[in-house]
Coordinates of C-alpha atoms and ligand atoms in Angstrom, one line a residue:
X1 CA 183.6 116.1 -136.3
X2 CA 186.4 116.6 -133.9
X3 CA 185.4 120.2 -133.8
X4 CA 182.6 121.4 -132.4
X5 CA 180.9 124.3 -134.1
X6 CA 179.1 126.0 -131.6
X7 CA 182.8 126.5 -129.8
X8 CA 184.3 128.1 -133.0
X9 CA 184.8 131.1 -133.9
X10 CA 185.6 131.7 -137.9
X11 CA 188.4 134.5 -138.9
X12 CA 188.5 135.4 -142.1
X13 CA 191.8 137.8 -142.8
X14 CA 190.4 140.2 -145.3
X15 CA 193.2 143.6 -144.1
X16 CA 195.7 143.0 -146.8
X17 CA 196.3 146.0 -148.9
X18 CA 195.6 143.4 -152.2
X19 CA 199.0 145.9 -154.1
X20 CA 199.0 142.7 -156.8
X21 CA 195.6 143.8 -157.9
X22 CA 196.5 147.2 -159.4
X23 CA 193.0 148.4 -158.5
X24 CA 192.2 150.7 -155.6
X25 CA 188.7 148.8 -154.7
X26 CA 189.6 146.3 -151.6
X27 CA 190.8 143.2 -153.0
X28 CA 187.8 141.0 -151.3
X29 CA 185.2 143.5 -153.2
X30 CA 186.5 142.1 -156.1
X31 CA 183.6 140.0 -157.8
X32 CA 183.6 136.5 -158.8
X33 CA 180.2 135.4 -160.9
X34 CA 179.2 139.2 -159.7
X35 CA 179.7 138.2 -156.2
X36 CA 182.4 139.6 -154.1
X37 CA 185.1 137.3 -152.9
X38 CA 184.5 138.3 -149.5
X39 CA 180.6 136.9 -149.9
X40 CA 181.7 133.5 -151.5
X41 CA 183.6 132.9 -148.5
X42 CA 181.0 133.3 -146.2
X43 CA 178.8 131.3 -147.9
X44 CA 181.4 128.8 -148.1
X45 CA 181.2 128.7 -144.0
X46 CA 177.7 128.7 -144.0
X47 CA 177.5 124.6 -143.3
X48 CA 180.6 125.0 -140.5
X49 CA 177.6 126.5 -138.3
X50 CA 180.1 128.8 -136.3
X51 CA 179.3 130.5 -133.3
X52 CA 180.7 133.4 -135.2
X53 CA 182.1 134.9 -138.0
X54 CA 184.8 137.9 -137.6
X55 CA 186.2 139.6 -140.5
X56 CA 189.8 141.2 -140.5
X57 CA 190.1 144.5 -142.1
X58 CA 192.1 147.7 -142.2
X59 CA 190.3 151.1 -141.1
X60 CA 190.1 152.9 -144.2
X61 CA 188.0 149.8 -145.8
X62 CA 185.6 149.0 -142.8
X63 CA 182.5 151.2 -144.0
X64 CA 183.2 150.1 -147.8
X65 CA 183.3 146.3 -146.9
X66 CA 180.8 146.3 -144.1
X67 CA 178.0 147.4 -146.6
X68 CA 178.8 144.9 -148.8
X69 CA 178.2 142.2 -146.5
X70 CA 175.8 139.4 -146.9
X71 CA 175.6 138.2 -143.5
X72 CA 176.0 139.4 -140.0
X73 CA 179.6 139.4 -139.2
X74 CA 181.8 140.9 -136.2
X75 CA 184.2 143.2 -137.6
X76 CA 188.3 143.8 -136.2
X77 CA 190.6 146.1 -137.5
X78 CA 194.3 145.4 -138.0
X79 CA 196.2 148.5 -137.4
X80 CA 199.2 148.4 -139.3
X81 CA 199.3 145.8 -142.2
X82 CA 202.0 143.9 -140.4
X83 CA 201.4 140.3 -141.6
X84 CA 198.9 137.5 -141.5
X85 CA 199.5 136.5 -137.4
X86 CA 199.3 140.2 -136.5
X87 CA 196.1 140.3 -138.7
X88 CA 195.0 137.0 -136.8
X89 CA 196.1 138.2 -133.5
X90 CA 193.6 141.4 -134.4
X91 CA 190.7 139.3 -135.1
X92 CA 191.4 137.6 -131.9
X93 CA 190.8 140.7 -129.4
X94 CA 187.1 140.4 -131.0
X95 CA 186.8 136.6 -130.8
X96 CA 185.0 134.6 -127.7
X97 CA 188.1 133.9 -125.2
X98 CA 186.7 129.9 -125.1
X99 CA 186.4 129.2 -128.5
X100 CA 188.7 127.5 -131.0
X101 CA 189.7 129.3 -134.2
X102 CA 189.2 128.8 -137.9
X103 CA 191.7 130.7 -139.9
X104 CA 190.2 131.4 -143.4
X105 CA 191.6 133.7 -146.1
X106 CA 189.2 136.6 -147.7
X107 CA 190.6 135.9 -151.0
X108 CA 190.2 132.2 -151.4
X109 CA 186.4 132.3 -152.4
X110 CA 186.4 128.5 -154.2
X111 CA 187.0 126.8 -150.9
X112 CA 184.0 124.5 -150.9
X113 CA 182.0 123.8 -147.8
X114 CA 182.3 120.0 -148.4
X115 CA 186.1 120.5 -148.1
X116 CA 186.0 122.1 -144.9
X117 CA 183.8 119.9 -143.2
X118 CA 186.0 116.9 -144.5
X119 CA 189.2 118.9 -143.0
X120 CA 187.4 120.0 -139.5
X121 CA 186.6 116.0 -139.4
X122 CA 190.3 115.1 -139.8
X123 CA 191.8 117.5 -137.3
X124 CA 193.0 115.0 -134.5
X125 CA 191.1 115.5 -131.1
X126 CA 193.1 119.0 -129.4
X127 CA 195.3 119.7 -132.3
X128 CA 195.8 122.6 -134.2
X129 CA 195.9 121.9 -138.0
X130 CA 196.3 123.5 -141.5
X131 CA 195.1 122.5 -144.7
X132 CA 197.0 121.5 -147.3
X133 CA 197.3 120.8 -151.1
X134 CA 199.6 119.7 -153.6
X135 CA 200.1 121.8 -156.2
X136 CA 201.4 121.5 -159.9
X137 CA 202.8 125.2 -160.0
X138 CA 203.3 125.6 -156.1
X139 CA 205.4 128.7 -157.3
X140 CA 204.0 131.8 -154.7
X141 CA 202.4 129.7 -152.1
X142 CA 204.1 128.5 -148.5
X143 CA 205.3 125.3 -148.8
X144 CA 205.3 122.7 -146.1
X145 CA 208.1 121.5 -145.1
X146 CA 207.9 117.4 -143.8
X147 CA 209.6 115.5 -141.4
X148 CA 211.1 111.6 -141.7
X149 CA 207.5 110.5 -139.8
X150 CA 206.0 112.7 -142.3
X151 CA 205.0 115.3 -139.8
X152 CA 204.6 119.4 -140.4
X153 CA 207.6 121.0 -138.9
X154 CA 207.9 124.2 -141.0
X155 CA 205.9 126.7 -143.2
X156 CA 208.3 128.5 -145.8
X157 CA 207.5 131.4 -147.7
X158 CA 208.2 131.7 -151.2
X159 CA 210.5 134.8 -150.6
X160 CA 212.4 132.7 -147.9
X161 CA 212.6 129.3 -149.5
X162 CA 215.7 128.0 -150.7
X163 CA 215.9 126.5 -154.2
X164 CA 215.4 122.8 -152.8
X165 CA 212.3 124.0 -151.2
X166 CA 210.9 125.5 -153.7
X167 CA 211.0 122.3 -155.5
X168 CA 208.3 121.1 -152.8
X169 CA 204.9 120.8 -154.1
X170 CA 202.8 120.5 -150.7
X171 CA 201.3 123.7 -150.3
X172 CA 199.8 126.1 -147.4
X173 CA 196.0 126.8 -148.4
X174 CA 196.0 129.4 -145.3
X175 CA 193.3 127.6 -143.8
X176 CA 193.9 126.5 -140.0
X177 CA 191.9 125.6 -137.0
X178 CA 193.8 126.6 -133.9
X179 CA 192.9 125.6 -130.6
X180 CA 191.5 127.9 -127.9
X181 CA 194.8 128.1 -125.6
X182 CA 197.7 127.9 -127.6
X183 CA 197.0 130.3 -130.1
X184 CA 196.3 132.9 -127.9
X185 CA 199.7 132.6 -126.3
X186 CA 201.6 131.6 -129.4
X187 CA 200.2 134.2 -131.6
X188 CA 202.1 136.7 -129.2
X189 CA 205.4 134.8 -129.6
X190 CA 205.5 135.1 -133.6
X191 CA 208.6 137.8 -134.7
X192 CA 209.4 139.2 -137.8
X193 CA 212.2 137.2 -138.6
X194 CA 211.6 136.7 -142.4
X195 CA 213.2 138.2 -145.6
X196 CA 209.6 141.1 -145.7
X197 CA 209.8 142.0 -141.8
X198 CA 206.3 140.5 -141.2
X199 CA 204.5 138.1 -138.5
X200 CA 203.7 135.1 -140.3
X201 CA 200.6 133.3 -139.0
X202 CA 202.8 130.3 -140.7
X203 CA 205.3 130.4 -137.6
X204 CA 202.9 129.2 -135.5
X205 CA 204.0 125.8 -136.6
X206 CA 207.4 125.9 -135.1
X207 CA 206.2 127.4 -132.1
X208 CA 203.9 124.8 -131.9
X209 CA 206.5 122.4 -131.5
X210 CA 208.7 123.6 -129.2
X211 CA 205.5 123.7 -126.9
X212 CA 204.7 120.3 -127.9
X213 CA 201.3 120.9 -129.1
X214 CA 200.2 118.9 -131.7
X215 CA 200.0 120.7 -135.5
X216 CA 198.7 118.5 -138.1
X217 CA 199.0 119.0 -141.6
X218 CA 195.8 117.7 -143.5
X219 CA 196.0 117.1 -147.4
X220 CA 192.7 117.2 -148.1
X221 CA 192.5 119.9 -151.3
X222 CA 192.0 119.7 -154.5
X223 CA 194.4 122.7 -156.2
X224 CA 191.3 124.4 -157.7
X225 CA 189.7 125.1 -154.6
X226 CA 192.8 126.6 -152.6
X227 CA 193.4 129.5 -155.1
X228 CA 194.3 132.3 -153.8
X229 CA 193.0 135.4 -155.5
X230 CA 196.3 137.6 -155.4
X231 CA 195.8 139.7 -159.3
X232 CA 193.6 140.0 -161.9
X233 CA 194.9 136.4 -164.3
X234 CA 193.9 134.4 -160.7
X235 CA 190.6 136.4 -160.5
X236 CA 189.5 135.3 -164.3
X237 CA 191.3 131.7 -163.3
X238 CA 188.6 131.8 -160.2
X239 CA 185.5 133.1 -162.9
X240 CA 186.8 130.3 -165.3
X241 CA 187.1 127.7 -162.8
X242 CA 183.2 128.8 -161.5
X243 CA 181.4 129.0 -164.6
X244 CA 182.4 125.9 -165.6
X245 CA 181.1 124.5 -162.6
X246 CA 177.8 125.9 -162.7
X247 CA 177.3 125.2 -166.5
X248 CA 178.2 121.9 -165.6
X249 CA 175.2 121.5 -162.8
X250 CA 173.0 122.9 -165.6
X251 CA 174.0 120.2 -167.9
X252 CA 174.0 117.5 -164.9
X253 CA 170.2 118.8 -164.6
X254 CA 169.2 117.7 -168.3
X255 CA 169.7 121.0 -170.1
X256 CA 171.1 121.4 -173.6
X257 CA 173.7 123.4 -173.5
X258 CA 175.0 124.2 -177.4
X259 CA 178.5 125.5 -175.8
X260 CA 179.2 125.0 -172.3
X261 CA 181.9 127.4 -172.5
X262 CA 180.4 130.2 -174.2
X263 CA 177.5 130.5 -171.2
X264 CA 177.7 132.6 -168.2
X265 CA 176.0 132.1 -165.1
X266 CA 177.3 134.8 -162.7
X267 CA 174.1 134.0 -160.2
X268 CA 172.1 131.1 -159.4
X269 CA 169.7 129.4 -162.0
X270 CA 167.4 126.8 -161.3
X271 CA 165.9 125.1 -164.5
X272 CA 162.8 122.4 -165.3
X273 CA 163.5 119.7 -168.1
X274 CA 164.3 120.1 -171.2
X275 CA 165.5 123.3 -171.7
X276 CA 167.9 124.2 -174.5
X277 CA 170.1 127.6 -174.0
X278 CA 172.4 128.7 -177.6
X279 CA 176.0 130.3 -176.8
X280 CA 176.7 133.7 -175.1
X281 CA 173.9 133.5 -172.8
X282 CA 174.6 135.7 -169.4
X283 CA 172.5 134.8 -166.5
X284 CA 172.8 137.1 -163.2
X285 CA 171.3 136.9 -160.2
X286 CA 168.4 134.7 -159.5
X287 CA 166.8 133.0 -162.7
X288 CA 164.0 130.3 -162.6
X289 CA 163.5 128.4 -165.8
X290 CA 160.6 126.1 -166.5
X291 CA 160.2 123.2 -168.5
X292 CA 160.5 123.5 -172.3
X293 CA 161.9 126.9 -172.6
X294 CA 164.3 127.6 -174.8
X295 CA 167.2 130.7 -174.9
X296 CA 168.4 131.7 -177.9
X297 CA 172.0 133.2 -178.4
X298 CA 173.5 136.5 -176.8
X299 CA 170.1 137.0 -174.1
X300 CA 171.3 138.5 -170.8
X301 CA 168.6 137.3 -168.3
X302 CA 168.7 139.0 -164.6
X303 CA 166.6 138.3 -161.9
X304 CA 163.9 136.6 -164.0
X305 CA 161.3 133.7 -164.0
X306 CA 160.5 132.0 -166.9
X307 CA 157.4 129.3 -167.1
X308 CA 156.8 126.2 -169.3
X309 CA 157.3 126.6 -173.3
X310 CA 158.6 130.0 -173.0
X311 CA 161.2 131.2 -176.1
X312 CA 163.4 133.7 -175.9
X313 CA 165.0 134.8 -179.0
X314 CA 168.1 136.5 -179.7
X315 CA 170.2 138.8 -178.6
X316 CA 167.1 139.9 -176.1
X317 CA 167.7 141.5 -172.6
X318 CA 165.7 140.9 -169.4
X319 CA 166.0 142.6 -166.4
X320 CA 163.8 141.7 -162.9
X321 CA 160.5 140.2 -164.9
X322 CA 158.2 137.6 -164.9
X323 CA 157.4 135.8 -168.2
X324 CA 154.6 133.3 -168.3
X325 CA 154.1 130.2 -169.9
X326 CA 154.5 129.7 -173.6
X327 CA 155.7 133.6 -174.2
X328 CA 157.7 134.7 -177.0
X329 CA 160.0 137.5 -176.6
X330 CA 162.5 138.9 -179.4
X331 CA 164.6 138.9 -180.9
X332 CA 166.2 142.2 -179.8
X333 CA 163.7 142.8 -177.1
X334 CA 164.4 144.8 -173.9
X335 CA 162.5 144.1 -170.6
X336 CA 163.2 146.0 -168.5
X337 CA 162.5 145.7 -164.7
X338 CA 158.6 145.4 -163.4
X339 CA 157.4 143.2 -166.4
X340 CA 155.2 140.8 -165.9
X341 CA 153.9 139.4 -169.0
X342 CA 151.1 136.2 -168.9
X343 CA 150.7 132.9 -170.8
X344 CA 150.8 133.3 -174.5
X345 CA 152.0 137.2 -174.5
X346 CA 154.5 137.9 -177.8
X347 CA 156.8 140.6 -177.2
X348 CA 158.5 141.2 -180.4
X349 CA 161.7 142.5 -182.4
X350 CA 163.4 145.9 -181.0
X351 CA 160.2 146.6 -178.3
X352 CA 160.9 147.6 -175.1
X353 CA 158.6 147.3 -172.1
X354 CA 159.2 149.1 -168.6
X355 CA 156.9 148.6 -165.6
X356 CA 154.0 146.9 -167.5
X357 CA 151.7 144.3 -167.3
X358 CA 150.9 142.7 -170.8
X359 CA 147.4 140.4 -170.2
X360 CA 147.0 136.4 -171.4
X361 CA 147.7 136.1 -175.4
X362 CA 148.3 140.4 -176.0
X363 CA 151.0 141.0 -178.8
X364 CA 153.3 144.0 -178.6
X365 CA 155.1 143.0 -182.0
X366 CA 158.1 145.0 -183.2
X367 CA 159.7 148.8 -182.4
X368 CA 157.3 149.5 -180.0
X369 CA 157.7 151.3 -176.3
X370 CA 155.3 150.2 -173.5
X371 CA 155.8 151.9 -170.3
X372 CA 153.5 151.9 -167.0
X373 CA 151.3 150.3 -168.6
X374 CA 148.3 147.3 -167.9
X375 CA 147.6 145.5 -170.8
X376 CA 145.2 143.4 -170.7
X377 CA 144.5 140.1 -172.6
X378 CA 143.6 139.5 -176.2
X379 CA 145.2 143.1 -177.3
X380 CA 147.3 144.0 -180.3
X381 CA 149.6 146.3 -180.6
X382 CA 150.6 147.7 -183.5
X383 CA 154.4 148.5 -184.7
X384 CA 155.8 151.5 -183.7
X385 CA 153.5 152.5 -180.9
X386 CA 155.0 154.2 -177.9
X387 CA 152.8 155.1 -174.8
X388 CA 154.1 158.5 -173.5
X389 CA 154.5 158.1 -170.3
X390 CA 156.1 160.8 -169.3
X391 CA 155.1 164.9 -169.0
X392 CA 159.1 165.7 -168.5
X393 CA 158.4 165.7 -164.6
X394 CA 156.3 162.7 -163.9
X395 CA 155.0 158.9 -165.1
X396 CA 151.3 158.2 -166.0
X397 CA 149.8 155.2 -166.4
X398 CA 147.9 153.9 -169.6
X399 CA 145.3 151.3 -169.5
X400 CA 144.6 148.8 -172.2
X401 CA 141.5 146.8 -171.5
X402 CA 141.0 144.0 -173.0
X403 CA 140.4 143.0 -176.5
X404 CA 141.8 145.9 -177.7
X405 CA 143.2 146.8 -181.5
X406 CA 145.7 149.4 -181.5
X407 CA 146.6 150.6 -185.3
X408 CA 150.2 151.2 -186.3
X409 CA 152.4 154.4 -185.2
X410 CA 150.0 155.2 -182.6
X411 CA 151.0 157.6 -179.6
X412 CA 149.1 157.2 -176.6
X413 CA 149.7 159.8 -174.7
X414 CA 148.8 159.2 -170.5
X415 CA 147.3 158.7 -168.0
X416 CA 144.9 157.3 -170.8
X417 CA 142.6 154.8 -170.8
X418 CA 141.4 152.0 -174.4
X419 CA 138.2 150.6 -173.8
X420 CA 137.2 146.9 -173.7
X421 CA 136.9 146.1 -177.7
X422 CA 138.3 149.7 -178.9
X423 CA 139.9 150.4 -182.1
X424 CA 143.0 153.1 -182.6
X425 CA 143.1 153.8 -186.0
X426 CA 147.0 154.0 -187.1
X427 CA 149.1 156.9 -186.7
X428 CA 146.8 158.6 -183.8
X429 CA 148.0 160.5 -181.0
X430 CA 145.5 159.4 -178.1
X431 CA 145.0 162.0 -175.9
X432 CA 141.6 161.1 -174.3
X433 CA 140.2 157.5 -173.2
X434 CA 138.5 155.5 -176.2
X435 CA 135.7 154.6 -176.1
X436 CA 134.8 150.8 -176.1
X437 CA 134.0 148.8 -179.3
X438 CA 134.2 152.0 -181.5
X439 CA 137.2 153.3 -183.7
X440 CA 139.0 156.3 -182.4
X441 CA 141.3 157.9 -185.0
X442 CA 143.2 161.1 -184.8
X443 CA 145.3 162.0 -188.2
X444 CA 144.7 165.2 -190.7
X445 CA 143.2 164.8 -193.4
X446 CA 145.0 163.9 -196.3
X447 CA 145.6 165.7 -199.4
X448 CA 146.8 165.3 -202.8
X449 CA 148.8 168.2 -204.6
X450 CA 148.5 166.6 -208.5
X451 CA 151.0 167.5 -211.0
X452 CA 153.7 167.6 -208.1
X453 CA 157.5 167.4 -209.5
X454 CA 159.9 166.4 -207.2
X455 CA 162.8 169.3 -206.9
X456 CA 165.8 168.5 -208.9
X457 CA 169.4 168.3 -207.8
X458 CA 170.6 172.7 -208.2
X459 CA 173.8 172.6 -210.8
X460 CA 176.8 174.2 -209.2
Ligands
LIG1 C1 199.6 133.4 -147.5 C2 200.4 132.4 -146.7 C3 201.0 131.4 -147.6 C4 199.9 130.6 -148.2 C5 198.9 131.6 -149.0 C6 197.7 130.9 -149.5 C7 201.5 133.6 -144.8 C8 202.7 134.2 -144.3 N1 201.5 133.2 -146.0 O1 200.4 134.0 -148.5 O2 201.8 130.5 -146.8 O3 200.4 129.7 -149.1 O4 198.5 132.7 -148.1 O5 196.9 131.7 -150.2 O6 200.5 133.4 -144.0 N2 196.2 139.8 -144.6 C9 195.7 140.6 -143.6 N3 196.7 141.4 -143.0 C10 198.0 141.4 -143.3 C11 198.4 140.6 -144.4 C12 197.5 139.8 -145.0 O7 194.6 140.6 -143.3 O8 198.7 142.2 -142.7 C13 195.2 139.0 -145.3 C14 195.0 139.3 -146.8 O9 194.0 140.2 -146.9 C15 194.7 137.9 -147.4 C16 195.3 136.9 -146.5 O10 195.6 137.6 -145.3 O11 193.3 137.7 -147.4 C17 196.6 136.3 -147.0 O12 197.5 137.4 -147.3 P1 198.3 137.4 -148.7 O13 199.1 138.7 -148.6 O14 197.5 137.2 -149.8 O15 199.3 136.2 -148.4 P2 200.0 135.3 -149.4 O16 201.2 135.9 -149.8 O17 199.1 134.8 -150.4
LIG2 CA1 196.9 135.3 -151.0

């Protein structure tokens, strides 16, 4: 590389006001896959290695943006939204005097790390450079303007373009490396001489030339990657264009994918062999699948781990859990975070668990509520059984030891504790711990009024 990281310092102009949005959240806290755009691009750098990373913004945004962040950064604020050198020749003031500059923009999250490695490589030795693409629709983007040797002589703005030149399809991306010493002079010498009345980082090229510095322009882009996110059709362009990708490393790792287009992954999922996931699947943040599992249609799975053999049925939801091998959940079954469920465990149709353990082989079938609660193994648990967890001011736990038989309809009522081997006959309300390997029942006792006749419908 002609560049060496540990003398480069990374700015990444993130001060714009973002009008094209129509949204008053800061355009860079806009989220791609659930990530904000700001985020993608500094994992982007990550492989650059930079000495460091400063990001541009305007005042009123700093304390939003800087809590968002997902690594350290230096921060400069650009006063006055005056243009992209003026937001430049802000994150300058912050930068290391020595070092050279990468330019990036805070709205260009597909940029991939590959591609700015290949275009820190191609930068001749002293020059400054920008990166470049050629576009299909260059309609919006600064074009470059080419000399007879081929050589960069101009940046034009869409706004100040003539027709001809807006026939050009060689694009700016917005990404330059400047050197050390010429920008910091140059970037003073940049005037508002343009049809918006704002300092265009762009001039630089011009200036460049008069001082005889040498500017190349590398075309090393594919279109895709130098998107920039300027209003809400780019944004879903950018969540297209990323979801495709991922469900296509999915498939590139062996799974079945009944739809690729009709699965979402908006974090990172790593998954064994063999797995088979059915349309409108959402994964968000980080999932692990095993081998053999399968995902049936319309699951949203967050921040879960999923073992070997594991099925997940329909239209089920689960949040921050871990499932273990050969566990059925659903269909229609909410997890919600703090599950941990162990090989064999069934969770079944409309149950929700909270907080819970559920022990090797236990079955929580259907319309059940399980809440701080340790299950252990070997226990069934009838429909309809809800462990009332709460007093209406705090949680208590409920035990389940192991082995346990709990009828139908049953509330258990905590902090309570079922006994190794108990019984709860159906339709009990559990108030005290059962005893183990007996049957503990609660219900009235049932009578039968004979000769009963239903009431009739009154004639008006
Ligand atoms: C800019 C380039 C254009 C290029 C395009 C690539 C200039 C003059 N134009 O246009 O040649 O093709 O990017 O996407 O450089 N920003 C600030 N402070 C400001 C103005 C902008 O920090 O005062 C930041 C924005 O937050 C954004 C970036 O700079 O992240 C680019 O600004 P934007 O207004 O999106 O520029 P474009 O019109 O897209
Ligand atoms: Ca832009």
């Amino acid at each position: 590389m002609s560049v060496t990281s540990k003398n480069l310092s990374v700015i990444i102009l993130a001060a714009g006001n973002g009008t094209r949005m129509q949204s008053s959240i800061p355009k860079v806290l806009h989220k791609l896959t659930g990530k904000t755009l700001l985020n993608h691009v500094l994992t982007n750098i990550e492989r650059v290695k930079a000495h460091e990373v400063i990001v541009v913004l305007q005042k009123e945004h700093e304390e939003q943006i800087k809590s968002t962040l997902s690594q350290d950064c230096l921060i400069a604020i650009q006063k006055n939204q005056k243009g992209t050198g003026d937001a430049v020749r802000s994150g300058l003031e912050v930068a290391n005097q020595e070092n050279d500059i990468l330019v990036l923009c805070g709205d260009m999250p597909l940029l991939s790390a590959s591609t700015l490695s290949k275009f820190l490589g191609l930068v001749s030795k002293d020059a400054s450079a920008v990166l470049t693409s050629v576009f299909h629709d260059p309609k919006g983007y600064g074009r470059i303007l080419r000399d007879k040797n081929n050589a960069i002589h101009k940046i034009v703005e869409e706004s100040d373009a003539t027709p001809k030149e807006k026939h050009i399809q060689e694009v700016n991306s917005g990404v330059m490396l400047l050197r050390s010493a010429f920008v910091r002079k140059a970037i003073n010498e940049i005037a508002p001489e343009n049809n918006q009345g704002e300092i265009y980082l762009t001039d630089l090229i011009e200036i460049a030339i008069l001082q005889k510095h040498q500017f190349d322009a590398i075309n090393c882009a594919s279109e895709d990657e130098i998107l920039g996110i300027n209003n809400k059709r780019h944004l879903s362009i950018a969540e297209a264009y990323m979801r495709k990708n991922k469900t296509n490393a999915l498939l590139d790792k062996g799974a079945t994918i009944i739809d690729p287009a009709r699965v979402d992954v908006r974090g990172d999922v790593s998954i064994g062999r063999d797995v088979e996931i059915d349309v409108d699947v959402i994964f968000k943040g980080n999932v692990s699948i095993g081998n053999n599992v399968k995902i049936g249609p319309f699951c949203i799975l967050k921040d879960v781990s999923i073992a070997d053999g594991s099925i997940i049925e329909s239209h089920s939801s689960i949040d921050s859990a871990d499932i273990g091998s050969n566990c059925i959940i659903g269909p229609y079954a909410r997890i919600r975070p703090g599950v941990k469920l162990e090989e064999g465990a069934k969770i079944g149709n409309f149950v929700e668990i909270k907080k819970s353990s559920i022990g090797k082989g236990s079955k929580v079938n259907h319309l059940s509520y399980v809440g701080d609660a340790e299950v252990s193994a070997g226990v069934n648990i009838g429909a309809g059984t809800v462990t009332c967890n709460y007093d209406g001011a705090n949680k208590h736990k409920t035990i389940i030891e192991d082995d346990v038989f709990v009828g139908s309809g049953s509330m258990l009522v905590a902090p309570v504790t079922l006994k190794r081997g108990s019984t709860i006959g159906a339709g009990s309300t559990i108030t005290k711990d059962a005893p183990s390997q007996s049957l503990t029942l609660e219900r009235a006792k049932q009578v039968t009024v004979d000769n009963w006749s239903r009431p009739t419908k009154e004639k008006k």
